[in-house]
Short mmCIF file of C-alpha atoms (C1' of nucleotides) in Angstrom, two decimals:
data_model
loop_
_atom_site.label_atom_id
_atom_site.label_comp_id
_atom_site.label_asym_id
_atom_site.label_seq_id
_atom_site.Cartn_x
_atom_site.Cartn_y
_atom_site.Cartn_z
CA UNK A 6 37.66 182.80 132.69
CA UNK A 7 35.71 180.85 135.30
CA UNK A 8 33.74 178.64 132.91
CA UNK A 9 35.88 175.54 133.28
CA UNK A 10 35.62 175.88 137.05
CA UNK A 11 31.87 176.22 136.79
CA UNK A 12 31.67 173.10 134.70
CA UNK A 13 33.80 171.31 137.27
CA UNK A 14 31.51 172.33 140.13
CA UNK A 15 28.39 171.63 138.13
CA UNK A 16 29.49 168.14 137.21
CA UNK A 17 30.43 167.23 140.79
CA UNK A 18 27.80 169.06 142.85
CA UNK A 19 24.98 170.08 140.45
CA UNK A 20 25.47 173.71 141.46
CA UNK A 21 23.55 176.32 139.45
CA UNK A 22 24.80 179.55 137.91
CA UNK A 23 23.55 181.87 140.61
CA UNK A 24 24.96 179.87 143.47
CA UNK A 25 28.25 179.76 141.65
CA UNK A 26 28.24 183.54 141.22
CA UNK A 27 28.74 183.79 144.94
CA UNK A 28 31.85 181.58 144.83
CA UNK A 29 33.60 182.70 141.68
CA UNK A 30 35.20 185.86 142.95
CA UNK A 31 37.18 183.90 145.56
CA UNK A 32 39.09 182.35 142.65
CA UNK A 33 41.56 184.88 141.13
CA UNK A 34 43.06 184.40 137.69
CA UNK A 35 46.84 184.42 137.43
CA UNK A 36 49.40 183.24 134.89
CA UNK A 37 52.74 181.63 135.20
CA UNK A 38 55.59 181.05 132.73
CA UNK A 39 57.28 177.89 131.72
CA UNK A 40 59.49 176.54 134.54
CA UNK A 41 58.25 179.15 136.98
CA UNK A 42 57.86 178.15 140.61
CA UNK A 43 54.60 178.76 142.44
CA UNK A 44 55.95 177.22 145.62
CA UNK A 45 59.39 176.16 146.78
CA UNK A 46 60.22 173.46 149.31
CA UNK A 47 60.50 174.89 152.83
CA UNK A 48 57.74 177.40 152.44
CA UNK A 49 54.20 176.94 153.67
CA UNK A 50 51.62 176.42 150.95
CA UNK A 51 48.73 178.88 151.22
CA UNK A 52 47.15 178.44 147.80
CA UNK A 53 44.99 176.01 145.92
CA UNK A 54 45.29 176.19 142.12
CA UNK A 55 42.86 175.24 139.39
CA UNK A 56 44.44 174.76 135.93
CA UNK A 57 42.60 176.48 133.04
CA UNK A 58 45.40 175.80 130.58
CA UNK A 59 48.91 174.41 130.74
CA UNK A 60 50.37 172.06 133.37
CA UNK A 61 51.64 172.09 136.92
CA UNK A 62 54.09 169.61 138.37
CA UNK A 63 54.30 168.65 142.01
CA UNK A 64 57.55 167.08 143.13
CA UNK A 65 60.04 166.82 145.95
CA UNK A 66 63.75 166.19 146.25
CA UNK A 67 65.14 163.57 148.56
CA UNK A 68 68.34 163.78 150.62
CA UNK A 69 70.59 162.82 147.69
CA UNK A 70 69.04 165.66 145.66
CA UNK A 71 67.05 163.33 143.44
CA UNK A 72 63.65 164.54 142.22
CA UNK A 73 60.52 162.52 142.84
CA UNK A 74 57.40 163.66 141.00
CA UNK A 75 54.02 162.97 142.57
CA UNK A 76 51.46 164.53 140.30
CA UNK A 77 50.85 166.47 137.12
CA UNK A 78 47.88 168.84 137.13
CA UNK A 79 46.64 169.43 133.60
CA UNK A 80 43.71 171.48 132.43
CA UNK A 81 40.63 171.03 134.54
CA UNK A 82 42.41 169.76 137.60
CA UNK A 83 43.14 171.17 141.04
CA UNK A 84 46.70 171.15 142.30
CA UNK A 85 48.45 172.14 145.48
CA UNK A 86 51.14 170.90 147.90
CA UNK A 87 48.37 169.16 149.72
CA UNK A 88 50.19 168.00 152.87
CA UNK A 89 51.52 171.51 153.53
CA UNK A 90 48.23 173.08 152.60
CA UNK A 91 46.40 170.82 155.06
CA UNK A 92 48.81 170.98 157.99
CA UNK A 93 50.39 174.40 157.44
CA UNK A 94 53.83 172.93 157.85
CA UNK A 95 56.78 173.83 155.59
CA UNK A 96 56.36 171.99 152.30
CA UNK A 97 58.62 169.22 151.08
CA UNK A 98 57.15 169.76 147.67
CA UNK A 99 57.75 172.20 144.87
CA UNK A 100 55.00 173.48 142.59
CA UNK A 101 56.31 174.27 139.15
CA UNK A 102 54.54 175.11 135.90
CA UNK A 103 56.00 173.04 133.08
CA UNK A 104 54.33 175.14 130.39
CA UNK A 105 52.92 178.68 130.18
CA UNK A 106 49.94 178.18 132.46
CA UNK A 107 46.66 179.92 133.22
CA UNK A 108 45.40 179.37 136.70
CA UNK A 109 42.71 180.24 139.18
CA UNK A 110 43.97 180.66 142.70
CA UNK A 111 42.14 180.61 145.97
CA UNK A 112 43.75 181.31 149.35
CA UNK A 113 43.63 178.58 151.92
CA UNK A 114 41.79 180.74 154.45
CA UNK A 115 39.03 181.52 151.96
CA UNK A 116 38.88 177.93 150.80
CA UNK A 117 38.44 176.40 154.25
CA UNK A 118 35.91 179.12 155.07
CA UNK A 119 33.93 177.95 152.10
CA UNK A 120 34.43 174.31 152.97
CA UNK A 121 32.90 174.96 156.37
CA UNK A 122 30.04 177.16 155.15
CA UNK A 123 29.21 176.09 151.64
CA UNK A 124 27.91 172.57 150.90
CA UNK A 125 29.13 172.64 147.29
CA UNK A 126 32.67 173.47 148.30
CA UNK A 127 32.51 170.95 151.11
CA UNK A 128 31.56 168.33 148.57
CA UNK A 129 34.31 169.42 146.17
CA UNK A 130 36.97 169.20 148.86
CA UNK A 131 35.74 165.77 149.93
CA UNK A 132 35.94 164.68 146.31
CA UNK A 133 39.47 166.10 145.93
CA UNK A 134 40.67 164.23 148.99
CA UNK A 135 39.01 160.99 147.93
CA UNK A 136 40.59 161.21 144.51
CA UNK A 137 44.00 162.25 145.90
CA UNK A 138 43.88 159.25 148.19
CA UNK A 139 42.79 156.64 145.68
CA UNK A 140 45.30 157.70 143.05
CA UNK A 141 48.11 157.66 145.63
CA UNK A 142 47.04 154.14 146.57
CA UNK A 143 47.40 153.01 142.99
CA UNK A 144 50.82 154.53 142.95
CA UNK A 145 51.90 152.75 146.09
CA UNK A 146 50.77 149.34 144.87
CA UNK A 147 52.35 150.07 141.50
CA UNK A 148 55.65 151.02 143.05
CA UNK A 149 55.77 148.02 145.32
CA UNK A 150 54.36 145.37 143.00
CA UNK A 151 55.41 146.19 139.51
CA UNK A 152 58.72 146.45 137.64
CA UNK A 153 59.83 149.68 136.01
CA UNK A 154 58.78 148.35 132.62
CA UNK A 155 55.33 147.42 133.82
CA UNK A 156 54.93 150.92 135.28
CA UNK A 157 55.91 152.45 131.94
CA UNK A 158 53.34 150.21 130.17
CA UNK A 159 50.74 151.35 132.66
CA UNK A 160 51.54 154.98 131.90
CA UNK A 161 51.28 154.31 128.19
CA UNK A 162 47.91 152.72 128.68
CA UNK A 163 46.29 155.18 131.10
CA UNK A 164 48.11 158.48 130.75
CA UNK A 165 49.67 158.55 127.29
CA UNK A 166 49.49 162.33 127.20
CA UNK A 167 52.18 162.47 129.86
CA UNK A 168 54.56 160.52 127.62
CA UNK A 169 53.94 162.67 124.55
CA UNK A 170 53.80 166.03 126.22
CA UNK A 171 56.47 166.08 128.91
CA UNK A 172 60.25 165.67 128.96
CA UNK A 173 61.84 162.29 129.66
CA UNK A 174 63.64 163.74 132.65
CA UNK A 175 60.32 164.67 134.27
CA UNK A 176 58.63 161.41 133.27
CA UNK A 177 61.44 159.35 134.77
CA UNK A 178 61.06 161.15 138.12
CA UNK A 179 57.35 160.31 138.00
CA UNK A 180 57.95 156.64 137.25
CA UNK A 181 60.60 156.40 139.96
CA UNK A 182 63.55 155.50 137.74
CA UNK A 183 66.59 157.37 136.47
CA UNK A 184 66.53 158.99 133.02
CA UNK A 185 69.07 156.35 131.98
CA UNK A 186 66.84 153.39 132.65
CA UNK A 187 63.80 155.17 131.21
CA UNK A 188 65.73 155.59 127.99
CA UNK A 189 66.58 151.89 127.99
CA UNK A 190 62.99 150.86 128.77
CA UNK A 191 61.68 152.91 125.86
CA UNK A 192 64.10 151.07 123.61
CA UNK A 193 62.37 147.81 124.63
CA UNK A 194 59.07 149.30 123.43
CA UNK B 21 31.99 150.35 174.76
CA UNK B 22 31.82 153.65 172.92
CA UNK B 23 34.03 155.69 175.22
CA UNK B 24 37.15 155.53 173.03
CA UNK B 25 35.08 156.63 170.07
CA UNK B 26 33.66 159.51 172.07
CA UNK B 27 37.15 160.62 173.03
CA UNK B 28 38.13 160.46 169.41
CA UNK B 29 35.20 162.62 168.33
CA UNK B 30 35.66 165.00 171.22
CA UNK B 31 39.34 165.54 170.45
CA UNK B 32 38.73 166.20 166.79
CA UNK B 33 35.45 168.08 166.77
CA UNK B 34 34.73 169.25 170.33
CA UNK B 35 31.45 167.32 170.32
CA UNK B 36 29.63 167.08 173.66
CA UNK B 37 28.05 164.03 175.31
CA UNK B 38 24.50 164.71 174.32
CA UNK B 39 25.28 165.32 170.62
CA UNK B 40 27.33 162.14 170.68
CA UNK B 41 24.40 160.15 172.12
CA UNK B 42 22.64 160.65 168.84
CA UNK B 43 25.52 159.13 166.88
CA UNK B 44 26.67 156.30 169.03
CA UNK B 45 24.01 153.80 168.13
CA UNK B 46 25.07 153.81 164.51
CA UNK B 47 28.31 152.16 165.64
CA UNK B 48 27.73 148.49 166.52
CA UNK B 49 30.21 146.51 168.60
CA UNK B 50 31.60 143.30 167.10
CA UNK B 51 34.55 141.07 167.82
CA UNK B 52 36.85 139.16 165.56
CA UNK B 53 39.35 136.37 166.16
CA UNK B 54 43.05 136.26 165.33
CA UNK B 55 43.57 135.89 161.57
CA UNK B 56 39.87 136.28 160.83
CA UNK B 57 38.90 138.14 157.64
CA UNK B 58 36.49 141.10 157.76
CA UNK B 59 36.75 141.62 154.01
CA UNK B 60 38.25 139.58 151.19
CA UNK B 61 39.57 140.95 147.92
CA UNK B 62 36.89 140.97 145.18
CA UNK B 63 34.07 141.94 147.53
CA UNK B 64 32.71 145.42 147.94
CA UNK B 65 33.53 147.06 151.23
CA UNK B 66 30.42 148.32 153.03
CA UNK B 67 31.82 148.90 156.51
CA UNK B 68 33.97 151.33 158.39
CA UNK B 69 35.68 149.92 161.49
CA UNK B 70 36.94 151.64 164.64
CA UNK B 71 39.40 149.63 166.71
CA UNK B 72 38.71 149.44 170.44
CA UNK B 73 41.30 146.78 171.10
CA UNK B 74 43.56 144.62 168.90
CA UNK B 75 44.77 145.25 165.42
CA UNK B 76 43.57 145.22 161.83
CA UNK B 77 45.77 144.80 158.80
CA UNK B 78 44.92 146.16 155.36
CA UNK B 79 46.77 144.55 152.48
CA UNK B 80 46.53 143.36 148.91
CA UNK B 81 48.15 140.69 146.80
CA UNK B 82 49.69 141.48 143.43
CA UNK B 83 49.66 139.30 140.34
CA UNK B 84 52.49 137.05 141.52
CA UNK B 85 50.58 136.43 144.72
CA UNK B 86 52.87 138.54 146.86
CA UNK B 87 51.33 140.45 149.78
CA UNK B 88 51.65 144.23 150.08
CA UNK B 89 50.50 145.69 153.36
CA UNK B 90 49.22 149.24 153.37
CA UNK B 91 48.14 150.00 156.90
CA UNK B 92 47.83 148.65 160.41
CA UNK B 93 44.89 149.96 162.44
CA UNK B 94 45.63 149.72 166.11
CA UNK B 95 43.49 150.80 169.05
CA UNK B 96 41.84 154.14 168.53
CA UNK B 97 42.11 154.12 164.77
CA UNK B 98 39.59 153.82 161.94
CA UNK B 99 40.25 151.29 159.26
CA UNK B 100 38.51 150.24 156.04
CA UNK B 101 39.32 149.32 152.46
CA UNK B 102 39.00 152.95 151.67
CA UNK B 103 39.10 152.89 147.86
CA UNK B 104 36.37 150.29 147.72
CA UNK B 105 34.43 151.95 150.46
CA UNK B 106 34.50 155.24 148.54
CA UNK B 107 33.88 154.02 145.03
CA UNK B 108 31.82 150.91 145.80
CA UNK B 109 33.97 148.86 143.43
CA UNK B 110 35.26 145.37 144.26
CA UNK B 111 38.10 145.72 146.71
CA UNK B 112 41.72 144.82 145.94
CA UNK B 113 42.37 144.86 149.61
CA UNK B 114 41.80 142.34 152.42
CA UNK B 115 40.94 143.38 155.94
CA UNK B 116 42.26 140.92 158.45
CA UNK B 117 42.49 141.06 162.22
CA UNK B 118 45.97 140.05 163.38
CA UNK B 119 44.90 139.67 166.98
CA UNK B 120 41.67 139.04 168.84
CA UNK B 121 40.03 142.41 168.13
CA UNK B 122 37.12 144.47 169.47
CA UNK B 123 35.58 146.77 166.92
CA UNK B 124 32.82 149.27 166.33
CA UNK B 125 31.27 148.98 162.90
CA UNK B 126 29.22 151.46 160.93
CA UNK B 127 27.61 150.72 157.60
CA UNK B 128 28.66 152.89 154.68
CA UNK B 129 25.07 154.05 154.03
CA UNK B 130 24.67 155.25 157.59
CA UNK B 131 28.12 156.82 157.59
CA UNK B 132 27.65 158.89 154.42
CA UNK B 133 24.20 159.88 155.67
CA UNK B 134 25.86 161.27 158.76
CA UNK B 135 28.67 162.86 156.73
CA UNK B 136 26.03 164.79 154.79
CA UNK B 137 23.82 165.74 157.73
CA UNK B 138 26.05 165.94 160.80
CA UNK B 139 28.86 168.51 160.93
CA UNK B 140 30.88 166.47 163.46
CA UNK B 141 30.91 163.39 161.28
CA UNK B 142 31.60 165.56 158.21
CA UNK B 143 34.66 166.87 160.06
CA UNK B 144 35.77 163.44 161.10
CA UNK B 145 35.59 162.13 157.56
CA UNK B 146 37.48 165.08 156.28
CA UNK B 147 40.13 164.46 158.95
CA UNK B 148 40.30 160.75 158.05
CA UNK B 149 40.85 161.53 154.38
CA UNK B 150 43.41 164.19 155.11
CA UNK B 151 45.35 161.77 157.30
CA UNK B 152 44.99 158.88 154.89
CA UNK B 153 46.35 161.07 152.18
CA UNK B 154 49.32 162.56 154.03
CA UNK B 155 50.46 159.17 155.38
CA UNK B 156 50.26 157.65 151.95
CA UNK B 157 52.40 160.50 150.66
CA UNK B 158 55.03 159.75 153.20
CA UNK B 159 54.94 156.15 152.08
CA UNK B 160 55.35 157.02 148.43
CA UNK B 161 58.31 159.26 149.03
CA UNK B 162 59.82 156.67 151.35
CA UNK B 163 59.40 153.88 148.84
CA UNK B 164 60.89 155.88 145.99
CA UNK B 165 63.65 157.68 147.81
CA UNK B 166 64.92 155.42 150.54
CA UNK B 167 66.66 152.06 150.65
CA UNK B 168 65.11 149.14 152.47
CA UNK B 169 67.47 149.69 155.41
CA UNK B 170 66.48 153.35 155.67
CA UNK B 171 62.82 152.37 155.69
CA UNK B 172 63.45 149.90 158.47
CA UNK B 173 65.25 152.56 160.48
CA UNK B 174 62.29 154.90 159.90
CA UNK B 175 59.91 152.25 161.21
CA UNK B 176 62.10 151.72 164.24
CA UNK B 177 62.02 155.47 164.91
CA UNK B 178 58.37 156.26 164.33
CA UNK B 179 56.44 153.04 164.75
CA UNK B 180 58.52 150.73 166.94
CA UNK B 181 55.35 149.03 168.26
CA UNK B 182 54.89 147.50 164.80
CA UNK B 183 58.29 145.84 165.05
CA UNK B 184 57.76 144.44 168.51
CA UNK B 185 54.14 143.38 168.17
CA UNK B 186 53.79 141.88 164.70
CA UNK B 187 55.38 139.01 162.83
CA UNK B 188 58.37 139.54 160.55
CA UNK B 189 56.40 138.19 157.65
CA UNK B 190 53.76 140.91 158.03
CA UNK B 191 56.32 143.63 158.68
CA UNK B 192 58.29 142.75 155.58
CA UNK B 193 55.14 143.08 153.42
CA UNK B 194 54.67 146.52 154.97
CA UNK B 195 58.23 147.61 154.28
CA UNK B 196 58.04 146.31 150.73
CA UNK B 197 60.75 143.71 150.98
CA UNK B 198 60.83 139.95 151.25
CA UNK B 199 61.07 138.22 154.59
CA UNK B 200 64.55 137.09 153.59
CA UNK B 201 65.90 140.61 153.20
CA UNK B 202 64.15 141.86 156.28
CA UNK B 203 65.94 139.14 158.20
CA UNK B 204 69.29 140.25 156.78
CA UNK B 205 68.56 143.93 157.45
CA UNK B 206 67.78 143.22 161.08
CA UNK B 207 71.14 141.51 161.35
CA UNK B 208 72.77 144.79 160.30
CA UNK B 209 71.13 146.50 163.26
"C1'" DC C 19 79.16 179.33 116.45
"C1'" DG C 20 80.00 177.84 120.90
"C1'" DA C 21 77.96 176.30 125.46
"C1'" DG C 22 74.94 173.88 127.99
"C1'" DG C 23 70.80 170.67 128.40
"C1'" DC C 24 68.84 166.57 127.37
"C1'" DC C 25 68.69 161.94 125.51
"C1'" DT C 26 71.03 157.77 124.50
"C1'" DT C 27 74.29 153.94 125.06
"C1'" DG C 28 78.04 151.11 126.98
"C1'" DA C 29 80.58 149.08 131.08
"C1'" DC C 30 80.29 148.07 135.67
"C1'" DC C 31 78.27 147.13 140.19
"C1'" DG C 32 75.39 146.59 144.27
"C1'" DC C 33 70.86 146.01 146.41
"C1'" DG C 34 67.44 143.10 147.03
"C1'" DG C 35 64.91 138.83 145.07
"C1'" DT C 36 64.91 133.68 144.46
"C1'" DC C 37 65.75 129.15 145.84
"C1'" DA C 38 67.23 125.66 148.92
"C1'" DA C 39 68.72 124.04 153.43
"C1'" DT C 40 68.49 124.30 158.43
"C1'" DG C 41 66.72 125.25 162.96
"C1'" DC C 42 63.04 126.77 166.08
"C1'" DC C 43 58.59 127.00 168.10
"C1'" DC C 44 54.26 125.28 168.97
"C1'" DG C 45 49.98 122.71 168.42
"C1'" DT C 46 48.07 118.08 167.90
"C1'" DG C 47 47.63 113.26 168.47
"C1'" DG C 48 49.46 108.65 169.72
"C1'" DC D 27 54.84 112.88 177.82
"C1'" DC D 28 57.07 112.71 173.71
"C1'" DA D 29 56.79 112.43 168.53
"C1'" DC D 30 55.73 114.42 164.62
"C1'" DG D 31 54.51 118.08 161.23
"C1'" DG D 32 53.83 122.70 159.62
"C1'" DG D 33 54.80 127.60 159.79
"C1'" DC D 34 58.07 131.04 160.52
"C1'" DA D 35 62.81 132.98 160.83
"C1'" DT D 36 67.49 132.75 159.40
"C1'" DT D 37 71.40 132.05 156.36
"C1'" DG D 38 74.18 130.97 152.18
"C1'" DA D 39 74.78 130.85 147.03
"C1'" DC D 40 73.39 132.85 143.01
"C1'" DC D 41 71.43 136.26 139.82
"C1'" DG D 42 69.10 140.07 137.54
"C1'" DC D 43 67.02 144.72 137.60
"C1'" DG D 44 68.05 149.12 137.81
"C1'" DG D 45 71.66 152.72 139.46
"C1'" DT D 46 76.15 155.05 138.54
"C1'" DC D 47 79.56 156.93 135.77
"C1'" DA D 48 81.59 158.30 131.49
"C1'" DA D 49 81.30 159.32 126.67
"C1'" DG D 50 79.05 160.91 122.52
"C1'" DG D 51 75.30 163.10 119.63
"C1'" DC D 52 71.69 166.33 119.04
"C1'" DC D 53 69.00 170.28 120.12
"C1'" DT D 54 68.21 175.16 121.44
"C1'" DC D 55 69.37 179.63 122.53
"C1'" DG D 56 72.38 183.43 123.34
#
DNA sequence: CGAGGCCTTGACCGCGGTCAATGCCCGTGG
DNA sequence: CCACGGGCATTGACCGCGGTCAAGGCCTCG
């Protein structure tokens, strides 16, 4: 149940089994069904999720009701509505499981307690933030610099699993285009 | 010389004067001239800067040679080519001072040493990353969801100093439009 | 079998980019 | 002191990418 999480910690911090024992019980296993919501916009996000199996989607809707997807958390990834989790303000984001999903959950209070008291968790959080930041930078420069077709090619190159595994509707909201143009772009190879 | 930095630390971590004494000498004062480069794309970023006076600009150029500005660091802000600073890979970003600028510099090696050994600096870095992340999220959702005119209105509302203080050329690269369209947008009020 | 989603495709259009021309400001040198 | 040149801002004419809307086909699921 916690073995993927242990591997994750071990790879990033070199933690050993007995130190991990102390942490593991903070992370509770839960399951969610396809299309189930773990968080809705407007609510404050109190949980951090680690994906054992399945897939979470983090997205928001803008004023015109259009969906904008920010991140897919597959197996072996952490996911949460990070801005709300950090600032404890109502979330603009939704957290939705796109498939039947097995998760480990930790409550924000416990997590920040561990961040402040446990060097391994401190290191993990730092790593999460650094990664979240650098990937969002890539996205910004991609959105500003590249055409929709170039972004699709980039996705094909670096995250082909997204294209094969998820629906076009969801992919288009990730690429920042409408489903119509995504369909046309795919026709151009 | 270090008083702004002390205020910054004090506000975020409640550090006291004597604890700060130990840290301050890691931060060396330097100055830079208008349009001077502190880092050029292709080089690895080894420094973190704190702005005492003036303004830094962080930007990149895409394949067609077009500039995309990510951040302006005004007085009382930290600035660095964060992705390169974190990963020690060649930077895509340039760091340029837009005005005569007074800075405090700390070398990456020193900084991460302090992050790992000093709780105040650990907290400051966590805070930096959290802010860097949340602001880049706002940018992503703004770029994907809003029109150029809406983005300009947003800037007018939340960062009017940018509009008054910096050149249109630089502002347009921050908004993600050409100088031509920025000029037209301003004409529409 | 029917209803509703999702994907595709066509026709149309508007935002924002490109290119060229003009004017303004300012620094430099005759 | 003025003349010249270069950089920046503005504006007009044109165009193409990607959005919108409507229609049609194909799934799945009740």
